[in-house]
Structure formats: C-alpha cells, structure tokens
Amino acid sequence: MSGAFARGAGSALPELFGSATLSDCDMLFCLERQEKERPKKRRRVSKKTAPPAAVLFGEPLSGHLLVLRLASERFNAQMERWDDRAGDRAAQEAASPSSSAARRPQLRVPLGSEAEMPFARAAISYAYTGVVAADGVRAALEVRRQAAYLQINGCAAACDELLVGLLTAGRSSGTGNAAGEGGGYPATADAARPSSEAIEFMACWALLPDPAVEPTFAPVLSAAKEALVRHFGDALAALNTPSLHQQLLQLPAAGVEALLASEAFGTDSEDSVLLLLATWMKANHGQTDAATRMQLCRLVRLVQLGRPYLNTVLPALAADHETCAAGSACAWFPISIAEAGFIANLATAAAGAETERLLCYGCQLYNTKSPYYSTAARPQCLPEEGRTFECAISQKELQEALVGLKPKGRVFVYGSFVGGSRLLCARGLMWVPLLEVEHETTSAGVFLKCGLPAAYDVAGSRLGSSSKFITIAGLEARLVVHGWHGGTPRDAFVGRAMASRLDFALGRALLHAGLGWDSVLPLAQPQQAGADGGGGGSDMMAGWAPYLHDGRLTGTLTLLPVP
C-alpha cells in the first residue's frame, strides 16, 4: 500500500483481519467437492456458479467486503452471485424478521484438505496487511498456491519476491559452497553442514506452478537452481559428503538437471559427473520416463570422459541400452554402440585436423552440437593444494582384523572416511585405503585400491558384479598415515599416486587392483598370529602404539588436480 494510505485509513487494515470489528461477512473454509478428481491446477469458478455444499473446517473467519472485493476477483464474483440471489430472499426475510442474521454474506474458501487452511488464511491476510505470512520456502509456496487460486491481488508476486530473497540469501554468507573452496569440508564437517532453502524448494516441486502458465515464476526457478548449485558445490562434494549424497538421491529430476546444466557446477573430471547421474538414476529410475532420461543424459559431456570411462563404462552402457529390455533399469543411458564408439574415437583423436575431420563426417549421423560433444570444461573443483579427506581405522577394527591373522598369512584392514563410508569417489571411480599386515613381519604395508562404484552394479548390466571388464586407471593423490608422539601428529608415511602412471587395474573380477607400498609402517615387534595362533589381547596391539591416538589410527587422502 502507498505511504500516504498506510499512514491514514490503511494503517487500520492489518488490525481488522479476522476481527469482528466492522465485519460484514464470514469466510467459510470447506472441503472442495470431488477432491480425488481435482486437477493439479485448480479451476477458477464462474461468476454464475452456485457455491456447493461442503464439509467445513474450523471456525468462520470474520471478513470485510470492501477489502475482500477489492483484493480478490474470486471473492468479488462470489458476492455478485450473492447479490443476484438477494432479491429472491427479500420476500422470505420480510415475512420472518428473525432470519435477518441469514442475510450476512458467506464467502467460501474451497480447500483440498484441512492442512491447507493456515495457508489460505495467510493468503487472505495479505489483503489486509500487504505482508506474506510465511516463515520458509514451503510455507511461501503453499501461500502462493492459495493466493493464486483465490486471486488475491499482488500476493503471488509478493510470495515470489520472498522466495527469491530466501533462495539468494546464501550468496553473501557463503552457505553451501564450502566444499568448492578446496578445504576439508566434506571430510570434517558433514554433521554441521546446513540444509538449504534450495533443498526445501526442490522437495516442494509438486507445488510449483507451470512456468508456461505463469511465466512470472521464472525468476524464482532461476534463483532456486542457482541456490541448488551453491548448496552442492561440485560433483565430488555431492558424491562424498554423506548428507549431500542423501539429498542428491531425493532430488526431483529437475534438480539433477539444474546441476548438470549449470556452468558453475564443478567437478574433478566429467567421469564424476556421469557417476553422479548414475548414482541418482539407480535410486530414481522408476520415477523417470524415457524422455526424462534422455534429457538428463544429454547433459553429460561425453567427449571429456577419461580413458577408463571411454573404453569400458560408456561402451557397456551403450550395449545395455541396445540389448536390454526397453525401460529396464540397466538400459538407462540412451546411446547407441556406434555413437559411443565414435565419441571414444573423437575424444582420443589428435587435436587439429584429425578431430576436425571426424566432426565433419560425424555430424552427418550424430548431433555433434549436443552437450555430448561439448569441449567446454566445467570448473575444476580441486585447487592446487588439493582437497583432503580424513580417514581412520578404529583400534577395535584393527584388533578384530589381527585376531584373524593366521600363521604365514596376511590380513587387510580397511579405513573409513568421515561419515562411515569405506570408499571415496574421484574421477568417476571409488578408492579405498587399507593396511596389509603379514604374519611375523615387523612392518605393515599401505595400499590404495580402485573399483567401479556400485551405482553401475544394476541387474542385467554389463557393468554388474558378474562382469569381466578390465581396464587401467590413474589417480593424482597423496596418501598419509599419521604417527603420534606426545599427542602431536606427524606424517609417519606419505605415498604419492600419479595419474599418468595408470597404477590401478579396474575390474570386478580382479583380486589385486591397487597401488601399494610394502613394509612402510615399522612395528615395535613382529606381528604374531591372532587368537587362533596364540596371540591376542594387548600384546597384539603393542606394536601399533606409535600410530594410535584416541583409539584410532588416522590418516588422510588428498585428491590433487591432474597436471
């Protein structure tokens, strides 16, 4: 309302909402008829339609016709119908003076359920206050929905303004983007990572208006997509931060599309982007149709995939799509074997004339203008110093593993990252640190294993648990095991993996597929066999004392950008 009006008569309007003072009508909240048949977008009622009988919710709300008729076309139409019938009631009321109370107009507010009543009241209150009574994203969307149906002038626009403000609030505070700043946020502070308005917005996707019908909602959608990208930060954060991983799985397809389509969404490699999509698709395939899957998959920049993906993952996905039943979970990536081969050829071709010639001929068969063929790199999420993830082995886990050590045998003890995960995703693959302990040795080995993530282990897929693919892979990383002296940590071991060496074998059927450093952790005494071999108890752990602190053996895995 204008400043002059707000200081004059308008200043009294907020106090009138819901008040009997000067009230000349009642608003009745009722169950809309044929609730099960209600369209997603509620139809506007004709001026000549009589109000239907309905179940009432709560107490009537005192209203003021001057305010409501000016604020809402719907309420004005109801009053016009009421006025049209007033003449028919006049004779009956004249014969029965006691019926004068019945002349008080009643405005009906149809609801899908009683749960909508607070939001309908909030939408009506806007007519009096000019303020959206909503304390969050969901509430603002609910109020907006009711305001649009009740045709409360200006309320939907005010809700949109509120939503944009909520969704853009994280820009200045930096909320949700710590993972992209290169530090240890995904490794050390997952429990404290806040949810965001963007996640709440995506969870309310069913409440959103059709942008084709309400183009004014477009700025809200744009702000929500930008906020979603800020919240997840990058592909590595989304895959390796437990809370973000869970939120990723709960996104609607439009949310995943917003991430993949954004030029601000970072990654260590395009392989991790495809893994992110595969992770979401495995959990949500049943909620998608062929058109949605095509739309999402088309956003992956396939020519930027690394060799393990080009030579193994992409051909297998293409074969699954061509040979598995249409619509089956393993046939989710819509690409032909021939095009997958062409993309692999193009991605590994020498820059210049060879690439140009391939594109010249390839464009006759394939849409080489699609994102599949985009050479525009996404933002690199790994800074020069790398991103560090903490890992640990509890003393209990170590002791339980050593109990199983047999004479002349060996045991492997796997580390866990913050959040409890045994693996870390990078370059589209999973990486697992572990210790190797052999019987009667005076030192332990440190290893890093590589594997294909479970997201690709789909029934019927050529990438499943029974598949026999083999390839090699590399990783740029630094693996550290801590030693402790007087409560102060030190680097007892530092191992360096270089992507160019391709040190890792990748294959579900392979027994040894890692990079290792033998005998790099000296032990204070030879490692004896476990309980079955005569060792055990505190004697078994004595040799590990220099590496244990607060009941844990700790270390870090730092992912580095490929030079």
Coordinates of C-alpha atoms in Angstrom, one line a residue:
M1 CA 0.0 0.0 0.0
S2 CA 1.1 3.6 -0.7
G3 CA 2.9 5.5 2.1
A4 CA 0.0 8.1 2.5
F5 CA -2.6 5.4 2.6
A6 CA -0.6 3.3 5.0
R7 CA -0.3 6.3 7.4
G8 CA -4.1 7.1 7.0
A9 CA -7.0 4.7 6.8
G10 CA -4.8 1.9 5.6
S11 CA -3.0 1.8 8.9
A12 CA -6.1 0.3 10.5
L13 CA -6.5 -2.6 8.0
P14 CA -4.0 -5.0 9.5
E15 CA -5.9 -4.9 12.8
L16 CA -9.2 -5.8 11.0
F17 CA -8.0 -9.1 9.7
G18 CA -10.1 -11.8 11.5
S19 CA -11.7 -9.2 13.7
A20 CA -15.5 -8.8 14.2
T21 CA -15.0 -5.0 14.2
L22 CA -16.8 -3.6 11.2
S23 CA -17.1 -7.1 9.8
D24 CA -20.0 -7.6 7.3
C25 CA -19.3 -11.2 6.1
D26 CA -17.9 -14.5 7.1
M27 CA -15.4 -16.7 5.3
L28 CA -16.1 -20.5 5.5
F29 CA -13.2 -22.9 4.9
C30 CA -14.6 -26.0 3.3
L31 CA -13.6 -29.2 1.5
E32 CA -13.7 -28.8 -2.2
R33 CA -16.0 -31.4 -3.8
Q34 CA -14.6 -34.3 -5.8
E35 CA -11.2 -33.9 -4.1
K36 CA -9.9 -37.0 -5.8
E37 CA -10.7 -35.6 -9.2
R38 CA -9.2 -32.1 -8.5
P39 CA -6.8 -31.1 -11.3
K40 CA -3.3 -30.1 -10.3
K41 CA -4.1 -26.5 -11.2
R42 CA -7.4 -25.6 -9.6
R43 CA -10.1 -24.2 -11.9
R44 CA -11.5 -20.7 -11.4
V45 CA -15.2 -20.6 -10.6
S46 CA -17.6 -18.9 -12.9
K47 CA -19.5 -15.9 -11.5
K48 CA -22.8 -17.8 -12.1
T49 CA -21.8 -21.0 -10.3
A50 CA -23.6 -21.5 -7.1
P51 CA -21.5 -22.4 -4.1
P52 CA -21.5 -26.2 -3.5
A53 CA -22.4 -27.8 -0.2
A54 CA -19.2 -28.9 1.5
V55 CA -17.6 -30.1 4.8
L56 CA -16.5 -27.1 6.9
F57 CA -13.1 -26.8 8.6
G58 CA -12.6 -24.7 11.7
E59 CA -14.5 -21.6 12.7
P60 CA -15.7 -19.0 10.2
L61 CA -13.3 -16.1 9.7
S62 CA -14.8 -12.6 10.0
G63 CA -14.3 -10.6 6.9
H64 CA -14.8 -7.1 5.4
L65 CA -16.5 -7.0 2.0
L66 CA -14.8 -3.7 0.9
V67 CA -11.4 -5.2 1.5
L68 CA -12.1 -8.6 0.1
R69 CA -14.0 -7.5 -3.0
L70 CA -11.2 -5.1 -3.9
A71 CA -8.5 -7.6 -3.2
S72 CA -9.9 -10.7 -4.9
E73 CA -11.7 -11.3 -8.2
R74 CA -12.9 -14.6 -6.8
F75 CA -14.5 -13.1 -3.7
N76 CA -16.0 -10.3 -5.8
A77 CA -17.6 -12.9 -8.1
Q78 CA -19.0 -14.8 -5.1
M79 CA -20.5 -11.5 -3.8
E80 CA -22.1 -10.8 -7.2
R81 CA -23.8 -14.2 -7.1
W82 CA -24.9 -13.5 -3.6
D83 CA -26.3 -10.1 -4.7
D84 CA -28.1 -11.8 -7.6
R85 CA -29.9 -14.0 -5.1
A86 CA -30.6 -11.3 -2.6
G87 CA -33.9 -10.3 -4.3
D88 CA -35.2 -13.8 -4.1
R89 CA -34.5 -13.9 -0.4
A90 CA -36.0 -10.5 0.3
A91 CA -39.7 -11.6 0.5
Q92 CA -38.9 -14.5 2.8
E93 CA -36.8 -12.4 5.1
A94 CA -39.5 -9.7 5.3
A95 CA -42.0 -12.3 6.4
S96 CA -39.6 -13.6 9.0
P97 CA -37.7 -10.8 10.8
S98 CA -35.8 -13.4 12.9
S99 CA -34.0 -14.5 9.7
S100 CA -32.1 -11.2 9.4
A101 CA -28.9 -12.9 10.6
A102 CA -29.0 -15.1 7.5
R103 CA -28.6 -12.0 5.3
R104 CA -24.9 -11.8 6.4
P105 CA -22.9 -12.9 3.3
Q106 CA -20.8 -16.1 3.4
L107 CA -17.7 -16.4 1.2
R108 CA -16.5 -19.9 0.7
V109 CA -12.8 -20.9 0.5
P110 CA -12.6 -24.4 -1.0
L111 CA -9.6 -26.4 0.2
G112 CA -8.1 -29.7 -0.9
S113 CA -7.7 -30.7 2.8
E114 CA -7.8 -29.2 6.2
A115 CA -4.0 -28.9 6.1
E116 CA -4.3 -26.1 3.6
M117 CA -6.4 -23.9 5.9
P118 CA -3.5 -22.0 7.5
F119 CA -2.0 -21.1 4.1
A120 CA -5.4 -19.9 2.8
R121 CA -5.8 -17.7 5.9
A122 CA -2.3 -16.4 5.3
A123 CA -3.2 -15.6 1.7
I124 CA -6.3 -13.7 2.8
S125 CA -4.4 -11.9 5.5
Y126 CA -2.2 -10.4 2.7
A127 CA -5.3 -8.4 1.5
Y128 CA -5.2 -6.6 4.9
T129 CA -1.5 -6.4 5.7
G130 CA 0.4 -6.5 2.4
V131 CA 2.8 -8.9 4.2
V132 CA 3.3 -12.6 3.3
A133 CA 2.9 -14.6 6.5
A134 CA 5.3 -17.4 5.6
D135 CA 8.4 -18.5 7.6
G136 CA 10.1 -20.6 4.9
V137 CA 10.1 -21.9 1.4
R138 CA 7.4 -24.5 1.7
A139 CA 5.1 -22.1 3.5
A140 CA 5.7 -19.4 0.9
L141 CA 4.9 -21.8 -1.9
E142 CA 1.7 -23.0 -0.1
V143 CA 0.6 -19.4 0.5
R144 CA 1.3 -18.6 -3.2
R145 CA -0.8 -21.6 -4.4
Q146 CA -3.7 -20.5 -2.3
A147 CA -3.3 -16.8 -3.3
A148 CA -3.3 -17.7 -7.0
Y149 CA -6.5 -19.8 -6.6
L150 CA -8.3 -17.1 -4.5
Q151 CA -6.9 -14.4 -6.9
I152 CA -5.6 -12.2 -4.1
N153 CA -4.1 -9.3 -5.9
G154 CA -0.4 -8.9 -5.5
C155 CA 0.1 -11.9 -3.1
A156 CA 1.6 -14.3 -5.6
A157 CA 4.1 -11.6 -6.7
A158 CA 4.9 -10.9 -3.1
C159 CA 5.5 -14.6 -2.4
D160 CA 7.8 -14.8 -5.4
E161 CA 9.8 -11.8 -4.1
L162 CA 10.0 -13.6 -0.7
L163 CA 11.1 -16.8 -2.3
V164 CA 13.8 -15.1 -4.3
G165 CA 15.1 -13.4 -1.2
L166 CA 15.2 -16.7 0.7
L167 CA 16.9 -18.5 -2.1
T168 CA 19.6 -15.9 -2.7
A169 CA 20.4 -15.3 1.0
G170 CA 23.2 -17.8 0.8
R171 CA 25.2 -15.8 -1.7
S172 CA 26.7 -13.3 0.7
S173 CA 27.0 -15.8 3.6
G174 CA 28.7 -18.4 1.5
T175 CA 26.3 -21.1 2.8
G176 CA 26.6 -24.4 1.0
N177 CA 29.7 -23.7 -1.1
A178 CA 32.5 -24.6 1.4
A179 CA 33.1 -27.9 -0.5
G180 CA 34.1 -25.9 -3.6
E181 CA 36.7 -23.9 -1.8
G182 CA 39.2 -26.7 -1.6
G183 CA 39.4 -27.4 2.1
G184 CA 38.3 -30.4 4.1
Y185 CA 34.7 -29.5 4.5
P186 CA 33.4 -32.8 3.0
A187 CA 35.8 -34.7 5.2
T188 CA 35.4 -33.0 8.5
A189 CA 32.2 -31.1 8.9
D190 CA 29.4 -33.1 7.3
A191 CA 27.4 -33.2 10.5
A192 CA 27.3 -29.4 10.7
R193 CA 26.6 -28.9 7.0
P194 CA 23.2 -27.0 6.9
S195 CA 20.3 -27.9 4.7
S196 CA 19.3 -25.1 2.5
E197 CA 16.3 -23.4 1.1
A198 CA 17.1 -24.9 -2.3
I199 CA 16.7 -28.4 -1.0
E200 CA 13.4 -27.4 0.6
F201 CA 12.3 -25.8 -2.7
M202 CA 13.1 -29.0 -4.6
A203 CA 11.2 -31.1 -2.1
C204 CA 8.1 -29.0 -2.9
W205 CA 8.3 -29.5 -6.7
A206 CA 4.7 -30.7 -6.9
L207 CA 3.6 -27.3 -5.5
L208 CA 5.2 -25.3 -8.2
P209 CA 3.1 -23.6 -10.9
D210 CA 3.5 -24.4 -14.5
P211 CA 6.0 -21.8 -15.9
A212 CA 4.3 -21.9 -19.2
V213 CA 1.1 -20.8 -17.5
E214 CA 2.7 -18.4 -15.0
P215 CA 5.9 -17.1 -16.7
T216 CA 6.3 -14.6 -13.8
F217 CA 7.5 -17.5 -11.7
A218 CA 10.7 -17.9 -13.9
P219 CA 12.9 -15.7 -11.7
V220 CA 12.1 -17.9 -8.7
L221 CA 13.0 -21.1 -10.6
S222 CA 16.3 -19.4 -11.7
A223 CA 17.1 -18.4 -8.2
A224 CA 16.3 -21.9 -6.9
K225 CA 18.6 -23.6 -9.5
E226 CA 21.5 -21.2 -8.6
A227 CA 21.0 -21.9 -4.9
L228 CA 21.0 -25.6 -5.6
V229 CA 24.3 -25.4 -7.3
R230 CA 25.7 -23.3 -4.5
H231 CA 24.4 -25.9 -1.9
F232 CA 26.0 -28.9 -3.6
G233 CA 29.1 -27.1 -4.7
D234 CA 30.5 -29.7 -7.0
A235 CA 30.3 -33.4 -8.0
L236 CA 32.9 -34.6 -5.5
A237 CA 31.1 -32.9 -2.6
A238 CA 27.8 -34.4 -3.7
L239 CA 29.2 -37.9 -4.0
N240 CA 31.4 -37.9 -0.9
T241 CA 29.6 -35.9 1.7
P242 CA 27.0 -38.2 3.3
S243 CA 24.3 -35.6 3.9
L244 CA 24.7 -34.2 0.4
H245 CA 24.7 -37.7 -1.1
Q246 CA 21.4 -38.4 0.6
Q247 CA 19.9 -35.1 -0.5
L248 CA 21.1 -35.9 -4.1
L249 CA 19.1 -39.1 -4.1
Q250 CA 15.9 -37.2 -3.0
L251 CA 16.1 -34.6 -5.7
P252 CA 13.5 -34.5 -8.5
A253 CA 14.8 -34.9 -12.0
A254 CA 14.6 -31.1 -12.5
G255 CA 17.1 -30.7 -9.6
V256 CA 19.6 -33.0 -11.2
E257 CA 19.1 -31.3 -14.5
A258 CA 19.8 -27.9 -12.8
L259 CA 23.2 -29.3 -11.5
L260 CA 24.3 -30.9 -14.8
A261 CA 23.3 -28.0 -16.9
S262 CA 25.0 -25.3 -14.7
E263 CA 28.3 -23.9 -15.9
A264 CA 29.0 -23.2 -12.2
F265 CA 28.8 -26.8 -11.1
G266 CA 32.4 -28.0 -10.7
T267 CA 34.0 -31.4 -10.8
D268 CA 37.4 -33.1 -10.8
S269 CA 36.5 -34.8 -14.1
E270 CA 33.5 -35.4 -16.3
D271 CA 33.6 -39.1 -15.2
S272 CA 32.4 -37.9 -11.8
V273 CA 29.5 -36.1 -13.4
L274 CA 28.4 -39.3 -15.1
L275 CA 28.8 -41.1 -11.8
L276 CA 26.6 -38.6 -10.1
L277 CA 23.9 -39.1 -12.7
A278 CA 24.3 -42.9 -12.4
T279 CA 24.0 -42.7 -8.6
W280 CA 20.8 -40.7 -8.8
M281 CA 19.4 -42.8 -11.6
K282 CA 19.9 -46.1 -9.8
A283 CA 17.8 -44.8 -6.9
N284 CA 15.2 -43.0 -9.1
H285 CA 14.9 -44.9 -12.3
G286 CA 11.3 -45.9 -11.6
Q287 CA 10.3 -42.3 -11.3
T288 CA 11.6 -41.4 -14.8
D289 CA 10.4 -41.9 -18.3
A290 CA 12.4 -42.2 -21.5
A291 CA 12.2 -38.5 -22.3
T292 CA 13.4 -37.5 -18.8
R293 CA 16.4 -39.9 -19.0
M294 CA 17.3 -38.6 -22.4
Q295 CA 17.1 -35.0 -21.2
L296 CA 19.4 -35.8 -18.2
C297 CA 21.9 -38.0 -20.1
R298 CA 22.3 -35.4 -22.9
L299 CA 23.8 -33.0 -20.3
V300 CA 26.9 -35.2 -19.8
R301 CA 29.9 -34.0 -21.8
L302 CA 31.0 -37.4 -23.1
V303 CA 33.9 -36.3 -25.1
Q304 CA 35.6 -35.2 -21.9
L305 CA 35.4 -38.6 -20.2
G306 CA 38.7 -40.2 -19.2
R307 CA 40.0 -43.4 -20.8
P308 CA 38.6 -45.9 -18.3
Y309 CA 35.1 -44.5 -19.0
L310 CA 35.6 -44.1 -22.7
N311 CA 37.0 -47.6 -23.1
T312 CA 34.8 -49.5 -20.6
V313 CA 31.9 -47.7 -19.0
L314 CA 30.4 -45.9 -22.0
P315 CA 30.6 -48.9 -24.3
A316 CA 28.9 -51.1 -21.7
L317 CA 26.2 -48.5 -21.1
A318 CA 25.6 -48.4 -24.8
A319 CA 25.4 -52.2 -25.1
D320 CA 23.0 -52.3 -22.2
H321 CA 20.8 -49.7 -23.9
E322 CA 20.7 -51.6 -27.2
T323 CA 20.2 -55.1 -25.9
C324 CA 18.3 -54.9 -22.6
A325 CA 14.6 -54.5 -22.5
A326 CA 13.3 -51.0 -23.2
G327 CA 12.7 -49.2 -19.9
S328 CA 14.7 -51.6 -17.8
A329 CA 17.0 -50.2 -15.1
C330 CA 20.2 -51.3 -16.9
A331 CA 19.2 -49.6 -20.2
W332 CA 19.0 -46.1 -18.7
F333 CA 21.7 -44.3 -20.8
P334 CA 20.2 -43.8 -24.3
I335 CA 23.2 -44.0 -26.7
S336 CA 24.0 -46.5 -29.4
I337 CA 27.1 -48.6 -29.5
A338 CA 28.1 -46.9 -32.7
E339 CA 27.9 -43.4 -31.3
A340 CA 29.7 -44.5 -28.1
G341 CA 32.5 -45.8 -30.3
F342 CA 32.5 -42.6 -32.4
I343 CA 32.7 -40.5 -29.2
A344 CA 35.6 -42.5 -27.9
N345 CA 37.4 -42.1 -31.2
L346 CA 36.8 -38.4 -31.2
A347 CA 37.9 -37.9 -27.6
T348 CA 41.2 -39.6 -28.1
A349 CA 41.9 -38.1 -31.6
A350 CA 44.8 -35.7 -32.0
A351 CA 43.7 -32.1 -31.8
G352 CA 43.5 -30.3 -35.1
A353 CA 43.0 -31.9 -38.5
E354 CA 42.1 -35.4 -37.1
T355 CA 39.4 -34.0 -34.8
E356 CA 38.0 -31.7 -37.4
R357 CA 37.7 -34.4 -40.0
L358 CA 35.9 -36.7 -37.5
L359 CA 33.4 -34.0 -36.7
C360 CA 33.0 -33.2 -40.4
Y361 CA 31.8 -36.7 -41.1
G362 CA 30.3 -37.5 -37.7
C363 CA 27.8 -34.6 -37.9
Q364 CA 26.1 -36.4 -40.8
L365 CA 25.0 -39.1 -38.4
Y366 CA 25.0 -37.6 -34.9
N367 CA 24.0 -34.3 -33.3
T368 CA 27.5 -33.1 -32.7
K369 CA 26.1 -29.8 -31.4
S370 CA 24.6 -31.5 -28.3
P371 CA 26.4 -31.4 -24.9
Y372 CA 27.7 -34.9 -25.5
Y373 CA 30.3 -33.2 -27.8
S374 CA 31.0 -30.1 -25.7
T375 CA 34.6 -29.4 -25.1
A376 CA 33.9 -26.6 -22.6
A377 CA 35.4 -27.7 -19.4
R378 CA 33.4 -27.5 -16.1
P379 CA 35.1 -25.6 -13.3
Q380 CA 37.9 -27.7 -11.7
C381 CA 36.8 -28.2 -8.1
L382 CA 40.3 -29.3 -6.9
P383 CA 42.6 -26.4 -6.0
E384 CA 46.4 -26.8 -6.5
E385 CA 46.8 -27.9 -2.9
G386 CA 44.1 -30.5 -3.3
R387 CA 41.1 -31.5 -1.2
T388 CA 41.8 -33.5 1.8
F389 CA 39.6 -36.3 3.3
E390 CA 40.3 -37.7 6.7
C391 CA 40.2 -41.4 7.2
A392 CA 40.7 -43.7 10.2
I393 CA 40.8 -47.3 11.5
S394 CA 39.5 -47.7 15.0
Q395 CA 41.6 -49.7 17.4
K396 CA 38.7 -52.2 17.8
E397 CA 38.6 -52.7 14.0
L398 CA 42.3 -53.2 13.8
Q399 CA 42.4 -55.7 16.7
E400 CA 39.5 -57.7 15.3
A401 CA 41.3 -57.9 12.0
L402 CA 44.5 -59.0 13.6
V403 CA 42.7 -61.7 15.6
G404 CA 42.1 -63.3 12.2
L405 CA 45.8 -63.3 11.2
K406 CA 46.9 -66.9 10.5
P407 CA 50.4 -68.3 10.6
K408 CA 52.1 -67.4 7.3
G409 CA 49.0 -65.5 6.3
R410 CA 48.0 -61.9 5.9
V411 CA 45.1 -59.6 6.7
F412 CA 43.8 -56.4 5.1
V413 CA 42.3 -53.7 7.3
Y414 CA 40.1 -51.1 5.6
G415 CA 39.9 -47.5 6.6
S416 CA 36.7 -45.4 6.9
F417 CA 36.2 -41.8 5.9
V418 CA 34.2 -39.3 7.9
G419 CA 30.6 -40.3 7.9
G420 CA 31.5 -44.0 7.9
S421 CA 31.9 -44.6 4.2
R422 CA 34.6 -47.2 3.3
L423 CA 35.2 -45.5 -0.1
L424 CA 35.9 -42.2 -1.7
C425 CA 34.7 -41.2 -5.2
A426 CA 37.1 -39.4 -7.5
R427 CA 37.5 -39.4 -11.3
G428 CA 34.3 -41.5 -11.6
L429 CA 35.8 -44.4 -9.6
M430 CA 35.8 -45.5 -6.0
W431 CA 39.0 -45.5 -3.9
V432 CA 39.7 -47.4 -0.7
P433 CA 42.7 -47.1 1.6
L434 CA 43.8 -50.1 3.6
L435 CA 46.6 -51.7 5.6
E436 CA 48.2 -55.0 4.8
V437 CA 49.6 -57.0 7.8
E438 CA 51.6 -60.2 7.3
H439 CA 52.4 -62.8 9.9
E440 CA 55.7 -62.3 11.8
T441 CA 56.6 -59.1 9.9
T442 CA 57.9 -56.0 11.7
S443 CA 56.2 -53.6 9.4
A444 CA 52.9 -53.1 7.7
G445 CA 52.0 -52.1 4.1
V446 CA 49.8 -49.2 3.0
F447 CA 47.6 -49.7 -0.1
L448 CA 45.0 -47.8 -2.2
K449 CA 42.5 -49.8 -4.1
C450 CA 40.4 -48.8 -7.1
G451 CA 37.0 -50.1 -8.1
L452 CA 33.9 -49.3 -10.2
P453 CA 31.2 -47.7 -8.0
A454 CA 28.1 -49.6 -7.0
A455 CA 25.9 -47.2 -9.0
Y456 CA 26.8 -49.2 -12.1
D457 CA 26.0 -52.6 -10.5
V458 CA 22.5 -52.9 -11.9
A459 CA 20.8 -56.2 -12.6
G460 CA 21.4 -57.3 -16.2
S461 CA 24.1 -54.7 -16.9
R462 CA 27.5 -55.5 -18.4
L463 CA 29.0 -53.4 -15.6
G464 CA 27.3 -55.6 -12.9
S465 CA 29.0 -57.6 -10.2
S466 CA 29.5 -60.6 -12.5
S467 CA 31.0 -58.7 -15.4
K468 CA 34.6 -59.3 -16.6
F469 CA 35.7 -55.9 -17.9
I470 CA 39.3 -54.9 -17.3
T471 CA 41.0 -51.6 -17.8
I472 CA 43.6 -49.5 -16.1
A473 CA 43.2 -46.1 -14.3
G474 CA 45.2 -43.4 -12.6
L475 CA 44.8 -41.0 -9.7
E476 CA 46.6 -37.9 -8.7
A477 CA 46.6 -38.1 -4.9
R478 CA 48.6 -38.1 -1.7
L479 CA 48.0 -40.8 1.0
V480 CA 49.3 -40.1 4.5
V481 CA 49.3 -42.2 7.7
H482 CA 49.8 -40.4 11.0
G483 CA 52.2 -41.2 13.8
W484 CA 51.8 -39.7 17.2
H485 CA 54.4 -38.5 19.8
G486 CA 53.3 -36.8 23.0
G487 CA 49.8 -36.0 21.5
T488 CA 51.3 -34.4 18.4
P489 CA 50.7 -35.9 15.0
R490 CA 53.4 -36.4 12.4
D491 CA 53.4 -37.9 8.9
A492 CA 54.6 -41.5 9.5
F493 CA 54.1 -42.3 5.9
V494 CA 53.4 -40.3 2.7
G495 CA 52.6 -42.0 -0.5
R496 CA 52.1 -40.3 -3.9
A497 CA 49.9 -41.6 -6.7
M498 CA 50.3 -40.0 -10.1
A499 CA 47.5 -40.2 -12.7
S500 CA 50.0 -40.6 -15.6
R501 CA 51.3 -43.9 -14.2
L502 CA 48.0 -45.7 -14.6
D503 CA 48.9 -47.7 -11.5
F504 CA 45.4 -49.1 -10.8
A505 CA 43.7 -52.0 -12.5
L506 CA 40.0 -51.8 -12.7
G507 CA 37.8 -54.8 -12.9
R508 CA 35.2 -56.5 -10.7
A509 CA 36.8 -59.9 -11.2
L510 CA 40.3 -58.8 -10.3
L511 CA 41.8 -59.8 -6.9
H512 CA 44.7 -57.3 -6.8
A513 CA 43.8 -54.0 -8.3
G514 CA 45.6 -51.4 -6.3
L515 CA 48.7 -49.4 -5.7
G516 CA 50.7 -50.4 -2.6
W517 CA 53.7 -49.5 -0.5
D518 CA 55.1 -52.6 1.3
S519 CA 56.6 -52.5 4.7
V520 CA 56.4 -48.7 5.2
L521 CA 54.9 -48.7 8.8
P522 CA 57.5 -50.1 11.2
L523 CA 56.0 -52.1 14.1
A524 CA 57.6 -52.3 17.5
Q525 CA 57.5 -56.1 17.4
P526 CA 56.8 -58.9 14.9
Q527 CA 53.1 -59.3 14.2
Q528 CA 52.0 -62.6 15.7
A529 CA 49.1 -64.8 14.6
G530 CA 45.8 -63.9 16.1
A531 CA 43.7 -65.7 18.8
D532 CA 43.8 -69.0 16.9
G533 CA 47.5 -68.9 16.6
G534 CA 48.4 -68.0 20.2
G535 CA 48.5 -64.2 20.0
G536 CA 45.8 -61.7 21.0
G537 CA 44.9 -59.1 23.6
S538 CA 47.1 -56.1 24.5
D539 CA 50.3 -57.9 23.3
M540 CA 48.8 -58.0 19.8
M541 CA 48.4 -54.2 19.7
A542 CA 51.7 -53.3 21.4
G543 CA 53.5 -52.8 18.1
W544 CA 50.9 -50.3 16.9
A545 CA 51.2 -47.9 19.8
P546 CA 53.1 -45.2 17.8
Y547 CA 50.2 -44.9 15.3
L548 CA 47.2 -45.0 17.7
H549 CA 45.6 -41.8 19.2
D550 CA 42.3 -41.6 21.0
G551 CA 41.6 -45.2 20.0
R552 CA 42.2 -44.7 16.3
L553 CA 44.8 -45.0 13.6
T554 CA 44.4 -41.9 11.4
G555 CA 45.4 -40.6 8.0
T556 CA 44.4 -38.5 5.1
L557 CA 43.8 -38.9 1.4
T558 CA 44.3 -35.7 -0.6
L559 CA 42.9 -35.6 -4.1
L560 CA 45.0 -33.4 -6.4
P561 CA 44.2 -31.9 -9.8
V562 CA 45.8 -33.7 -12.8
P563 CA 48.7 -31.5 -14.1

